[in-house]
Amino acid sequence: MTTLLHIECSPRKQRSASLDIARQFIARYQHNAPDTEVITLDLWALELPEFNGEVMDAKYAGLSGTPLTEEQAGAWAALKSLAAYLHQADVLVFSVPLWNFAVPYKLKHFIDVVSQKDVLFEFSPEHGLRGLLQDKTAVNVYARGMDFSAPGAQAMDFQRPYMDAWLGFIGVTNVHSLYVEKTILGPEIDRASRLKSTALALLLADQLA
Ligand SMILES: Cc1cc2nc3c(=O)[nH]c(=O)nc-3n(C[C@H](O)[C@H](O)[C@H](O)COP(=O)(O)O)c2cc1C
C-alpha cells in the first residue's frame, strides 16, 4: 500500500488553484493505484506548535546532550508527531500558493517546526548532513497570480527554489513540480491555465501510479 500525504498550504478552499490541481492529481493517482491511502494535513486547520523559547531550549538541550525537562520533552514530542506524517508517507504532495515571492507563512512555520536534527536530518562531523526522508517522491503544485515565465520573473521566485532546497536537505530528491499561473488575470486566463496544468498533473499521475 502507498501512503500519500497531501499538505494543503492555501486557506482558500473553494477557489484555490493549487488545491484544484493537487486534488485532480491525487484523484487520478488513487484511481490508478486504488490501495493508496490519502492523508490530508491542512496547515490552516492545524494548531501548529509555536516554535517558542521552550522548544528552542529543548532543541539546544538535545543538541548538547542535556536531559530535557518534562515541558521540553512534551514540546519535542509534539514536534516529532507532526514530522511523523512526513516519515510515514511514500508520496508527498504540497499545494503551495505564491505569497510575496515565497511560500505562505503557515508552510514556513511547519517547516521550521519539523526540520530538526535526528527528526528530519542527521549530522555527524565524519559524514556531515544527511536527510532522513529517503526513497520518497514529492509533487509540488505551485500556484502563482502572475506569469513567471516572463523574462526576469524567475529572479523573484523564492517559492520553488526554497521548496527544492528544503526537500533536498531532508533527503527528498525525487521532486516533480507542477505550475498553475496567471490565476489573478481574469477568469478566461485562469481557466486556460488550470486546464493546461490539469493535463500535466494527470499525465504525471499516470507516470507515477
Ligand atoms: C498574501 C498574498 C500574496 C501574494 N503574492 C503574490 C506574488 O508575490 N506574486 C504573484 O504572482 N502572486 C501573488 N499572489 C497571488 C497568488 O499567488 C495567487 O492568488 C495564487 O492563485 C494563490 O494560490 P491558491 O489559488 O492556491 O490560493 C499573492 C496572493 C496573496 C493572498
Short mmCIF file of C-alpha atoms and ligand atoms in Angstrom, two decimals:
data_model
loop_
_atom_site.label_atom_id
_atom_site.label_comp_id
_atom_site.label_asym_id
_atom_site.label_seq_id
_atom_site.Cartn_x
_atom_site.Cartn_y
_atom_site.Cartn_z
CA MET A 1 0.00 0.00 0.00
CA THR A 2 1.13 3.53 -0.78
CA THR A 3 0.59 6.39 1.64
CA LEU A 4 0.13 9.77 0.02
CA LEU A 5 0.30 12.83 2.25
CA HIS A 6 -1.29 16.00 0.92
CA ILE A 7 -0.11 19.14 2.69
CA GLU A 8 -2.56 21.92 1.91
CA CYS A 9 -0.98 25.35 2.21
CA SER A 10 -3.77 27.55 0.83
CA PRO A 11 -6.50 28.92 3.09
CA ARG A 12 -8.75 29.40 0.04
CA LYS A 13 -10.66 26.17 -0.13
CA GLN A 14 -13.13 26.71 -2.99
CA ARG A 15 -11.14 28.78 -5.47
CA SER A 16 -7.61 27.69 -4.65
CA ALA A 17 -5.71 26.89 -7.83
CA SER A 18 -3.02 24.88 -6.04
CA LEU A 19 -5.64 22.71 -4.30
CA ASP A 20 -7.62 22.30 -7.51
CA ILE A 21 -4.64 20.85 -9.40
CA ALA A 22 -3.32 18.85 -6.43
CA ARG A 23 -6.72 17.25 -5.85
CA GLN A 24 -7.02 16.27 -9.50
CA PHE A 25 -3.53 14.75 -9.38
CA ILE A 26 -4.46 12.82 -6.22
CA ALA A 27 -7.79 11.59 -7.61
CA ARG A 28 -6.05 10.23 -10.71
CA TYR A 29 -3.25 8.71 -8.64
CA GLN A 30 -5.81 6.96 -6.44
CA HIS A 31 -7.78 5.84 -9.49
CA ASN A 32 -4.61 4.23 -10.89
CA ALA A 33 -3.50 2.82 -7.53
CA PRO A 34 -6.70 2.17 -5.53
CA ASP A 35 -4.85 0.84 -2.48
CA THR A 36 -3.37 4.32 -1.91
CA GLU A 37 -4.17 5.79 1.48
CA VAL A 38 -4.54 9.57 1.28
CA ILE A 39 -3.85 11.62 4.39
CA THR A 40 -4.53 15.36 4.31
CA LEU A 41 -2.82 17.93 6.51
CA ASP A 42 -4.49 21.32 6.17
CA LEU A 43 -1.95 23.72 7.62
CA TRP A 44 -4.73 26.29 8.17
CA ALA A 45 -6.84 23.92 10.25
CA LEU A 46 -3.96 22.61 12.36
CA GLU A 47 -2.78 24.19 15.57
CA LEU A 48 0.86 24.28 14.57
CA PRO A 49 3.01 24.28 17.71
CA GLU A 50 4.72 27.60 18.40
CA PHE A 51 8.46 27.47 17.96
CA ASN A 52 8.92 29.40 21.18
CA GLY A 53 11.59 29.62 23.88
CA GLU A 54 10.62 26.27 25.34
CA VAL A 55 11.02 24.43 22.05
CA MET A 56 14.22 26.33 21.38
CA ASP A 57 15.56 25.24 24.79
CA ALA A 58 14.52 21.66 24.02
CA LYS A 59 16.34 21.86 20.71
CA TYR A 60 19.59 23.12 22.24
CA ALA A 61 19.34 20.74 25.23
CA GLY A 62 19.05 17.88 22.74
CA LEU A 63 21.97 19.15 20.68
CA SER A 64 24.21 19.41 23.76
CA GLY A 65 23.07 16.07 25.19
CA THR A 66 21.45 17.67 28.26
CA PRO A 67 18.36 15.78 29.56
CA LEU A 68 15.09 17.52 28.64
CA THR A 69 12.73 18.84 31.30
CA GLU A 70 9.19 17.48 31.29
CA GLU A 71 7.91 20.57 29.45
CA GLN A 72 10.70 20.40 26.90
CA ALA A 73 10.06 16.69 26.32
CA GLY A 74 6.36 17.44 25.76
CA ALA A 75 7.15 20.20 23.28
CA TRP A 76 9.61 17.95 21.45
CA ALA A 77 7.10 15.09 21.28
CA ALA A 78 4.52 17.40 19.66
CA LEU A 79 7.03 18.40 17.02
CA LYS A 80 8.03 14.80 16.34
CA SER A 81 4.43 13.68 15.96
CA LEU A 82 3.99 16.30 13.23
CA ALA A 83 7.16 15.17 11.47
CA ALA A 84 5.89 11.57 11.68
CA TYR A 85 3.36 12.42 8.95
CA LEU A 86 6.26 13.01 6.58
CA HIS A 87 8.06 9.83 7.63
CA GLN A 88 5.04 7.61 7.15
CA ALA A 89 4.28 8.88 3.62
CA ASP A 90 5.64 7.44 0.38
CA VAL A 91 4.38 10.35 -1.73
CA LEU A 92 4.29 13.95 -0.51
CA VAL A 93 2.01 16.39 -2.31
CA PHE A 94 2.40 20.05 -1.40
CA SER A 95 -0.14 22.53 -2.77
CA VAL A 96 1.69 25.83 -2.45
CA PRO A 97 0.41 29.34 -3.23
CA LEU A 98 2.94 32.04 -4.06
CA TRP A 99 2.79 34.76 -1.45
CA ASN A 100 5.06 37.74 -1.79
CA PHE A 101 7.51 35.83 -3.97
CA ALA A 102 7.75 32.96 -1.46
CA VAL A 103 5.66 30.38 0.40
CA PRO A 104 2.77 31.22 2.79
CA TYR A 105 3.86 31.70 6.38
CA LYS A 106 1.95 28.62 7.56
CA LEU A 107 4.17 26.43 5.40
CA LYS A 108 7.30 28.18 6.66
CA HIS A 109 6.00 27.66 10.21
CA PHE A 110 5.50 23.94 9.52
CA ILE A 111 8.98 23.66 8.00
CA ASP A 112 10.58 25.47 10.95
CA VAL A 113 8.85 23.17 13.42
CA VAL A 114 9.63 19.81 11.80
CA SER A 115 13.11 20.41 10.36
CA GLN A 116 15.15 19.18 13.32
CA LYS A 117 18.32 17.16 13.76
CA ASP A 118 17.58 13.46 14.27
CA VAL A 119 13.98 14.13 13.22
CA LEU A 120 14.30 15.03 9.52
CA PHE A 121 18.09 15.14 9.16
CA GLU A 122 21.19 13.89 10.93
CA PHE A 123 24.62 15.38 11.26
CA SER A 124 27.98 13.93 12.19
CA PRO A 125 31.43 15.53 11.82
CA GLU A 126 32.56 12.49 9.78
CA HIS A 127 29.61 12.29 7.39
CA GLY A 128 28.18 15.81 7.52
CA LEU A 129 24.49 16.33 6.87
CA ARG A 130 22.12 13.61 5.71
CA GLY A 131 18.39 13.94 5.15
CA LEU A 132 16.31 11.22 6.81
CA LEU A 133 13.42 11.16 4.35
CA GLN A 134 14.84 8.70 1.85
CA ASP A 135 13.03 6.93 -1.01
CA LYS A 136 10.13 9.34 -1.18
CA THR A 137 8.55 11.18 -4.08
CA ALA A 138 7.36 14.75 -3.82
CA VAL A 139 4.89 16.50 -6.09
CA ASN A 140 4.72 20.26 -5.59
CA VAL A 141 1.86 22.21 -7.11
CA TYR A 142 2.77 25.88 -7.29
CA ALA A 143 0.05 28.49 -7.83
CA ARG A 144 1.06 31.99 -8.89
CA GLY A 145 -1.04 35.02 -9.58
CA MET A 146 1.24 36.30 -12.33
CA ASP A 147 3.21 34.82 -15.22
CA PHE A 148 6.57 33.62 -14.01
CA SER A 149 7.78 32.56 -17.43
CA ALA A 150 8.19 36.26 -18.29
CA PRO A 151 11.83 37.44 -18.66
CA GLY A 152 13.36 38.39 -15.33
CA ALA A 153 10.48 36.95 -13.29
CA GLN A 154 12.44 33.91 -12.18
CA ALA A 155 14.78 36.12 -10.17
CA MET A 156 11.74 36.85 -7.98
CA ASP A 157 10.89 33.18 -7.43
CA PHE A 158 11.66 32.18 -3.82
CA GLN A 159 8.91 29.57 -3.86
CA ARG A 160 10.17 26.65 -5.94
CA PRO A 161 13.91 27.14 -5.18
CA TYR A 162 13.10 27.20 -1.47
CA MET A 163 10.97 24.04 -1.63
CA ASP A 164 13.57 22.22 -3.74
CA ALA A 165 16.33 23.21 -1.31
CA TRP A 166 14.37 22.19 1.77
CA LEU A 167 13.24 18.87 0.32
CA GLY A 168 16.81 18.09 -0.81
CA PHE A 169 18.08 18.95 2.68
CA ILE A 170 15.73 16.44 4.33
CA GLY A 171 16.55 13.75 1.75
CA VAL A 172 13.79 14.04 -0.84
CA THR A 173 15.39 14.27 -4.26
CA ASN A 174 12.69 12.80 -6.49
CA VAL A 175 10.73 16.02 -6.83
CA HIS A 176 8.16 16.90 -9.51
CA SER A 177 6.89 20.44 -10.00
CA LEU A 178 3.55 21.49 -11.46
CA TYR A 179 2.57 25.10 -12.03
CA VAL A 180 -0.69 26.94 -12.35
CA GLU A 181 0.00 30.56 -13.21
CA LYS A 182 -1.77 33.78 -14.09
CA THR A 183 -4.57 32.96 -11.65
CA ILE A 184 -5.38 36.62 -11.00
CA LEU A 185 -5.51 37.75 -14.63
CA GLY A 186 -9.23 37.12 -15.10
CA PRO A 187 -11.50 34.06 -15.39
CA GLU A 188 -10.62 33.27 -19.03
CA ILE A 189 -6.88 33.22 -18.44
CA ASP A 190 -7.31 31.42 -15.13
CA ARG A 191 -9.42 28.71 -16.79
CA ALA A 192 -6.91 28.16 -19.59
CA SER A 193 -4.08 27.98 -17.09
CA ARG A 194 -5.92 25.47 -14.90
CA LEU A 195 -6.76 23.29 -17.90
CA LYS A 196 -3.14 23.20 -19.03
CA SER A 197 -1.92 22.41 -15.55
CA THR A 198 -4.59 19.73 -15.04
CA ALA A 199 -3.46 17.93 -18.20
CA LEU A 200 0.13 17.86 -16.91
CA ALA A 201 -1.00 16.75 -13.46
CA LEU A 202 -2.95 13.81 -14.89
CA LEU A 203 0.00 12.84 -17.06
CA LEU A 204 2.29 12.90 -14.04
CA ALA A 205 -0.17 10.79 -12.01
CA ASP A 206 -0.19 8.23 -14.83
CA GLN A 207 3.62 8.15 -14.78
CA LEU A 208 3.85 7.75 -11.01
CA ALA A 209 0.99 5.34 -10.33
C1 LIG B 1 -0.80 37.44 0.55
C2 LIG B 1 -0.69 37.17 -0.94
C3 LIG B 1 0.49 37.47 -1.61
C4 LIG B 1 0.62 37.21 -2.98
N1 LIG B 1 1.80 37.46 -3.59
C5 LIG B 1 1.95 37.18 -4.92
C6 LIG B 1 3.20 37.39 -5.59
O1 LIG B 1 4.19 37.80 -4.99
N2 LIG B 1 3.27 37.11 -6.90
C7 LIG B 1 2.22 36.60 -7.61
O2 LIG B 1 2.36 36.32 -8.79
N3 LIG B 1 1.03 36.36 -6.99
C8 LIG B 1 0.88 36.63 -5.67
N4 LIG B 1 -0.32 36.39 -5.05
C9 LIG B 1 -1.41 35.74 -5.82
C10 LIG B 1 -1.42 34.21 -5.54
O3 LIG B 1 -0.17 33.64 -5.84
C11 LIG B 1 -2.50 33.55 -6.38
O4 LIG B 1 -3.76 34.06 -6.00
C12 LIG B 1 -2.50 32.04 -6.26
O5 LIG B 1 -3.50 31.50 -7.07
C13 LIG B 1 -2.69 31.60 -4.80
O6 LIG B 1 -2.76 30.19 -4.69
P1 LIG B 1 -4.17 29.49 -4.37
O7 LIG B 1 -5.09 29.86 -5.50
O8 LIG B 1 -3.86 28.04 -4.31
O9 LIG B 1 -4.65 30.02 -3.04
C14 LIG B 1 -0.48 36.66 -3.69
C15 LIG B 1 -1.67 36.37 -3.01
C16 LIG B 1 -1.79 36.62 -1.65
C17 LIG B 1 -3.08 36.30 -0.94
#
